């Protein structure tokens, strides 16, 4: 099957004041694939997502959508089909589950479309349907994470950028969340980028992976090769063999 290039970060350098967070990073995401971004803390994983979204400005390099360079502006990216779920399960706690989902539909032209989109995500996340009138702040951590992902789906994106969806969740719930991510991918054939430090769970769903260290891509491989090899251990444990 021919892979269609969807989104690309080309030769990207990002500086936060005097701190160089990324240097010469190349990342490509094809239509419909699941890509993992892995690497130790501070490696630059979140910055890759922020650079793609225009939240972190590039001092060098560019962002390309379908091969066309664009100036990413955070508020326009949803309309361009790029949805972002930042780290930390950011739900509107005092609003209901339903109201949180409605907010995900702000780029849709009319309310009927929003309603339809909410019904569709309810079929993937029945627990959210059950709890639609509850305040989001009362949901469990795993349910809040599901809500942030469901909300991002309302705009019917081509690619979903997820920053550490497993953070702070128990292994059982992590497994559930990853199974749902696979389900979304299967049902909608959208591309998914997952930033993750929990290697085993992400490699079980991803098809391809990048490993970052100190702001650079140090490995790019199929998930299968990474599962079977020992390069990951070397990057994470910083040992040489
Ligand atoms: N807003 C910021 N201001 C200054 N430095 C930052 C900022 N955000 C991230 N950094 C630094 O950039 C580097 C990469 O950070 P980040 O992309 O968050 O890493 P990761 O997500 O892999 O843990 C780290 O050294 C971090 O301290
Ligand atoms: Mg991060």
Short mmCIF file of N, CA, C and O in Angstrom, two decimals, residues 66-140:
data_model
loop_
_atom_site.label_atom_id
_atom_site.label_comp_id
_atom_site.label_asym_id
_atom_site.label_seq_id
_atom_site.Cartn_x
_atom_site.Cartn_y
_atom_site.Cartn_z
N UNK A 66 0.64 17.75 3.87
CA UNK A 66 0.49 17.22 2.49
C UNK A 66 1.57 17.79 1.57
O UNK A 66 1.30 18.18 0.44
N UNK A 67 2.79 17.90 2.09
CA UNK A 67 3.91 18.36 1.27
C UNK A 67 4.02 19.87 1.09
O UNK A 67 4.97 20.34 0.47
N UNK A 68 3.06 20.61 1.60
CA UNK A 68 3.09 22.07 1.46
C UNK A 68 3.57 22.69 2.77
O UNK A 68 3.03 22.38 3.83
N UNK A 69 4.54 23.58 2.67
CA UNK A 69 4.99 24.23 3.90
C UNK A 69 3.90 25.16 4.42
O UNK A 69 3.20 25.81 3.65
N UNK A 70 3.73 25.16 5.73
CA UNK A 70 2.77 26.09 6.30
C UNK A 70 3.34 26.74 7.54
O UNK A 70 4.29 26.24 8.15
N UNK A 71 2.78 27.89 7.87
CA UNK A 71 3.15 28.52 9.13
C UNK A 71 2.12 28.04 10.14
O UNK A 71 0.97 28.45 10.08
N UNK A 72 2.53 27.12 11.03
CA UNK A 72 1.51 26.58 11.93
C UNK A 72 1.05 27.64 12.93
O UNK A 72 1.86 28.30 13.55
N UNK A 73 -0.25 27.83 12.99
CA UNK A 73 -0.82 28.72 13.99
C UNK A 73 -1.78 27.88 14.80
O UNK A 73 -2.72 27.29 14.25
N UNK A 74 -1.53 27.85 16.12
CA UNK A 74 -2.23 26.92 17.00
C UNK A 74 -3.75 26.94 16.77
O UNK A 74 -4.37 25.89 16.65
N UNK A 75 -4.34 28.13 16.65
CA UNK A 75 -5.80 28.21 16.58
C UNK A 75 -6.34 27.73 15.23
O UNK A 75 -7.54 27.54 15.08
N UNK A 76 -5.47 27.59 14.23
CA UNK A 76 -5.94 27.14 12.92
C UNK A 76 -5.76 25.65 12.68
O UNK A 76 -6.27 25.11 11.70
N UNK A 77 -5.01 25.00 13.56
CA UNK A 77 -4.63 23.63 13.27
C UNK A 77 -5.80 22.65 13.32
O UNK A 77 -5.85 21.70 12.55
N UNK A 78 -6.75 22.89 14.21
CA UNK A 78 -7.91 22.01 14.29
C UNK A 78 -8.68 22.05 12.97
O UNK A 78 -9.06 21.01 12.42
N UNK A 79 -8.85 23.25 12.43
CA UNK A 79 -9.56 23.38 11.16
C UNK A 79 -8.79 22.71 10.02
O UNK A 79 -9.37 22.30 9.01
N UNK A 80 -7.48 22.56 10.18
CA UNK A 80 -6.67 21.89 9.16
C UNK A 80 -6.65 20.37 9.36
O UNK A 80 -5.93 19.65 8.68
N UNK A 81 -7.36 19.89 10.37
CA UNK A 81 -7.45 18.44 10.57
C UNK A 81 -6.44 17.86 11.54
O UNK A 81 -6.19 16.66 11.55
N UNK A 82 -5.85 18.74 12.34
CA UNK A 82 -4.83 18.27 13.30
C UNK A 82 -5.33 18.51 14.72
O UNK A 82 -5.52 19.66 15.13
N UNK A 83 -5.58 17.44 15.44
CA UNK A 83 -6.11 17.57 16.79
C UNK A 83 -5.04 17.23 17.80
O UNK A 83 -4.20 16.35 17.58
N UNK A 84 -5.07 17.90 18.93
CA UNK A 84 -3.99 17.81 19.92
C UNK A 84 -4.59 17.54 21.29
O UNK A 84 -5.52 18.22 21.72
N UNK A 85 -4.07 16.52 21.95
CA UNK A 85 -4.46 16.24 23.33
C UNK A 85 -3.22 16.42 24.20
O UNK A 85 -2.34 15.56 24.24
N UNK A 86 -3.10 17.59 24.84
CA UNK A 86 -1.89 17.85 25.63
C UNK A 86 -1.79 16.94 26.84
O UNK A 86 -2.75 16.25 27.21
N UNK A 87 -0.61 16.96 27.44
CA UNK A 87 -0.37 16.17 28.64
C UNK A 87 -1.26 16.66 29.77
O UNK A 87 -1.60 17.84 29.83
N UNK A 88 -1.67 15.77 30.66
CA UNK A 88 -2.28 16.21 31.90
C UNK A 88 -3.81 16.23 31.95
O UNK A 88 -4.38 16.86 32.83
N UNK A 89 -4.47 15.54 30.98
CA UNK A 89 -5.93 15.36 31.06
C UNK A 89 -6.68 16.66 31.35
O UNK A 89 -7.31 16.82 32.40
N UNK A 90 -6.56 17.59 30.41
CA UNK A 90 -7.17 18.90 30.65
C UNK A 90 -8.63 18.93 30.24
O UNK A 90 -8.97 19.24 29.12
N UNK A 91 -9.48 18.57 31.20
CA UNK A 91 -10.92 18.68 30.98
C UNK A 91 -11.42 19.93 31.69
O UNK A 91 -10.76 20.46 32.57
N UNK A 92 -12.59 20.42 31.27
CA UNK A 92 -13.22 21.51 32.01
C UNK A 92 -14.01 20.87 33.14
O UNK A 92 -15.10 20.32 32.93
N UNK A 93 -13.44 20.92 34.32
CA UNK A 93 -13.95 20.12 35.44
C UNK A 93 -15.37 20.44 35.86
O UNK A 93 -16.12 19.57 36.26
N UNK A 94 -15.75 21.71 35.78
CA UNK A 94 -17.08 22.07 36.28
C UNK A 94 -18.16 21.92 35.20
O UNK A 94 -19.34 22.07 35.46
N UNK A 95 -17.73 21.63 33.97
CA UNK A 95 -18.71 21.38 32.90
C UNK A 95 -19.00 19.88 32.83
O UNK A 95 -18.20 19.05 33.27
N UNK A 96 -20.16 19.55 32.26
CA UNK A 96 -20.51 18.13 32.13
C UNK A 96 -19.67 17.51 31.01
O UNK A 96 -19.05 18.21 30.20
N UNK A 97 -19.72 16.19 30.97
CA UNK A 97 -19.05 15.43 29.90
C UNK A 97 -19.57 15.92 28.55
O UNK A 97 -18.79 16.21 27.63
N UNK A 98 -20.89 16.05 28.44
CA UNK A 98 -21.49 16.48 27.17
C UNK A 98 -21.00 17.87 26.78
O UNK A 98 -20.64 18.12 25.62
N UNK A 99 -20.97 18.78 27.75
CA UNK A 99 -20.52 20.16 27.45
C UNK A 99 -19.06 20.19 27.03
O UNK A 99 -18.67 20.95 26.14
N UNK A 100 -18.23 19.34 27.66
CA UNK A 100 -16.84 19.23 27.25
C UNK A 100 -16.75 18.79 25.79
O UNK A 100 -15.95 19.33 25.01
N UNK A 101 -17.58 17.82 25.43
CA UNK A 101 -17.55 17.32 24.05
C UNK A 101 -18.03 18.39 23.07
O UNK A 101 -17.47 18.55 21.98
N UNK A 102 -19.05 19.15 23.48
CA UNK A 102 -19.54 20.23 22.61
C UNK A 102 -18.42 21.22 22.28
O UNK A 102 -18.34 21.73 21.16
N UNK A 103 -17.57 21.48 23.28
CA UNK A 103 -16.48 22.44 23.05
C UNK A 103 -15.50 21.94 21.99
O UNK A 103 -14.85 22.73 21.31
N UNK A 104 -15.42 20.62 21.85
CA UNK A 104 -14.55 20.06 20.81
C UNK A 104 -15.07 20.33 19.41
O UNK A 104 -14.37 20.13 18.43
N UNK A 105 -16.32 20.78 19.32
CA UNK A 105 -16.93 20.98 18.00
C UNK A 105 -16.95 22.43 17.55
O UNK A 105 -17.69 22.77 16.62
N UNK A 106 -16.11 23.26 18.16
CA UNK A 106 -16.22 24.69 17.84
C UNK A 106 -15.90 25.04 16.39
O UNK A 106 -16.32 26.08 15.90
N UNK A 107 -15.17 24.15 15.70
CA UNK A 107 -14.88 24.48 14.29
C UNK A 107 -15.97 23.96 13.34
O UNK A 107 -15.94 24.26 12.15
N UNK A 108 -16.89 23.17 13.87
CA UNK A 108 -17.93 22.62 12.98
C UNK A 108 -18.97 23.70 12.67
O UNK A 108 -19.28 24.53 13.52
N UNK A 109 -19.51 23.67 11.45
CA UNK A 109 -20.38 24.76 11.03
C UNK A 109 -21.71 24.85 11.79
O UNK A 109 -22.22 25.94 11.98
N UNK A 110 -22.29 23.74 12.20
CA UNK A 110 -23.58 23.89 12.91
C UNK A 110 -23.75 22.86 14.02
O UNK A 110 -23.04 21.86 14.09
N UNK A 111 -24.72 23.14 14.86
CA UNK A 111 -24.92 22.33 16.06
C UNK A 111 -25.34 20.90 15.76
O UNK A 111 -25.01 19.99 16.51
N UNK A 112 -26.05 20.73 14.66
CA UNK A 112 -26.48 19.37 14.32
C UNK A 112 -25.26 18.50 14.04
O UNK A 112 -25.22 17.32 14.42
N UNK A 113 -24.25 19.10 13.40
CA UNK A 113 -23.02 18.35 13.13
C UNK A 113 -22.33 17.96 14.43
O UNK A 113 -21.77 16.87 14.57
N UNK A 114 -22.36 18.89 15.39
CA UNK A 114 -21.72 18.63 16.68
C UNK A 114 -22.43 17.47 17.38
O UNK A 114 -21.81 16.54 17.87
N UNK A 115 -23.77 17.54 17.37
CA UNK A 115 -24.57 16.46 17.99
C UNK A 115 -24.25 15.11 17.35
O UNK A 115 -24.07 14.11 18.05
N UNK A 116 -24.20 15.10 16.03
CA UNK A 116 -23.91 13.85 15.32
C UNK A 116 -22.54 13.32 15.68
O UNK A 116 -22.36 12.11 15.92
N UNK A 117 -21.57 14.24 15.77
CA UNK A 117 -20.20 13.83 16.09
C UNK A 117 -20.13 13.29 17.52
O UNK A 117 -19.41 12.33 17.79
N UNK A 118 -20.91 13.89 18.42
CA UNK A 118 -20.91 13.41 19.81
C UNK A 118 -21.52 12.00 19.87
O UNK A 118 -20.99 11.11 20.53
N UNK A 119 -22.60 11.80 19.14
CA UNK A 119 -23.20 10.45 19.11
C UNK A 119 -22.18 9.42 18.61
O UNK A 119 -22.10 8.32 19.12
N UNK A 120 -21.42 9.82 17.59
CA UNK A 120 -20.41 8.88 17.06
C UNK A 120 -19.34 8.53 18.08
O UNK A 120 -18.95 7.37 18.21
N UNK A 121 -18.87 9.54 18.84
CA UNK A 121 -17.83 9.20 19.82
C UNK A 121 -18.43 8.40 20.98
O UNK A 121 -17.75 7.59 21.59
N UNK A 122 -19.72 8.61 21.26
CA UNK A 122 -20.36 7.80 22.30
C UNK A 122 -20.34 6.32 21.95
O UNK A 122 -20.29 5.46 22.83
N UNK A 123 -20.38 6.01 20.66
CA UNK A 123 -20.36 4.59 20.28
C UNK A 123 -18.98 3.97 20.54
O UNK A 123 -18.87 2.76 20.76
N UNK A 124 -17.94 4.82 20.52
CA UNK A 124 -16.59 4.31 20.85
C UNK A 124 -16.38 4.30 22.36
O UNK A 124 -15.71 3.42 22.90
N UNK A 125 -16.93 5.30 23.03
CA UNK A 125 -16.73 5.46 24.48
C UNK A 125 -18.08 5.38 25.21
O UNK A 125 -18.60 6.41 25.67
N UNK A 126 -18.65 4.18 25.32
CA UNK A 126 -19.97 4.08 25.96
C UNK A 126 -19.99 4.63 27.39
O UNK A 126 -21.03 5.15 27.82
N UNK A 127 -18.86 4.57 28.08
CA UNK A 127 -18.83 5.07 29.45
C UNK A 127 -19.09 6.58 29.48
O UNK A 127 -19.72 7.10 30.42
N UNK A 128 -18.67 7.28 28.44
CA UNK A 128 -18.90 8.73 28.39
C UNK A 128 -20.38 9.02 28.11
O UNK A 128 -20.93 10.01 28.59
N UNK A 129 -21.00 8.14 27.36
CA UNK A 129 -22.43 8.32 27.12
C UNK A 129 -23.19 8.16 28.44
O UNK A 129 -24.06 8.97 28.78
N UNK A 130 -22.82 7.10 29.14
CA UNK A 130 -23.45 6.83 30.43
C UNK A 130 -23.30 8.01 31.39
O UNK A 130 -24.20 8.32 32.15
N UNK A 131 -22.15 8.68 31.32
CA UNK A 131 -21.85 9.75 32.27
C UNK A 131 -21.99 11.13 31.65
O UNK A 131 -21.42 12.10 32.16
N UNK A 132 -22.76 11.24 30.57
CA UNK A 132 -22.76 12.50 29.83
C UNK A 132 -23.24 13.70 30.62
O UNK A 132 -22.85 14.83 30.33
N UNK A 133 -24.09 13.49 31.64
CA UNK A 133 -24.58 14.63 32.43
C UNK A 133 -23.78 14.86 33.69
O UNK A 133 -24.08 15.76 34.47
N UNK A 134 -22.74 14.03 33.90
CA UNK A 134 -21.90 14.24 35.09
C UNK A 134 -20.84 15.30 34.84
O UNK A 134 -20.38 15.48 33.71
N UNK A 135 -20.44 15.97 35.91
CA UNK A 135 -19.35 16.92 35.76
C UNK A 135 -18.05 16.18 35.48
O UNK A 135 -17.75 15.17 36.13
N UNK A 136 -17.29 16.73 34.56
CA UNK A 136 -16.05 16.05 34.15
C UNK A 136 -15.08 15.89 35.32
O UNK A 136 -14.33 14.91 35.38
N UNK A 137 -15.13 16.81 36.27
CA UNK A 137 -14.22 16.74 37.41
C UNK A 137 -14.49 15.52 38.30
O UNK A 137 -13.64 15.13 39.10
N UNK A 138 -15.66 14.92 38.15
CA UNK A 138 -16.00 13.76 38.98
C UNK A 138 -15.61 12.43 38.34
O UNK A 138 -15.71 11.37 38.96
N UNK A 139 -15.15 12.48 37.09
CA UNK A 139 -14.74 11.24 36.42
C UNK A 139 -13.42 10.74 36.98
O UNK A 139 -12.63 11.51 37.53
N UNK A 140 -13.17 9.44 36.81
CA UNK A 140 -11.86 8.88 37.19
C UNK A 140 -10.80 9.40 36.21
O UNK A 140 -11.13 9.95 35.15
#
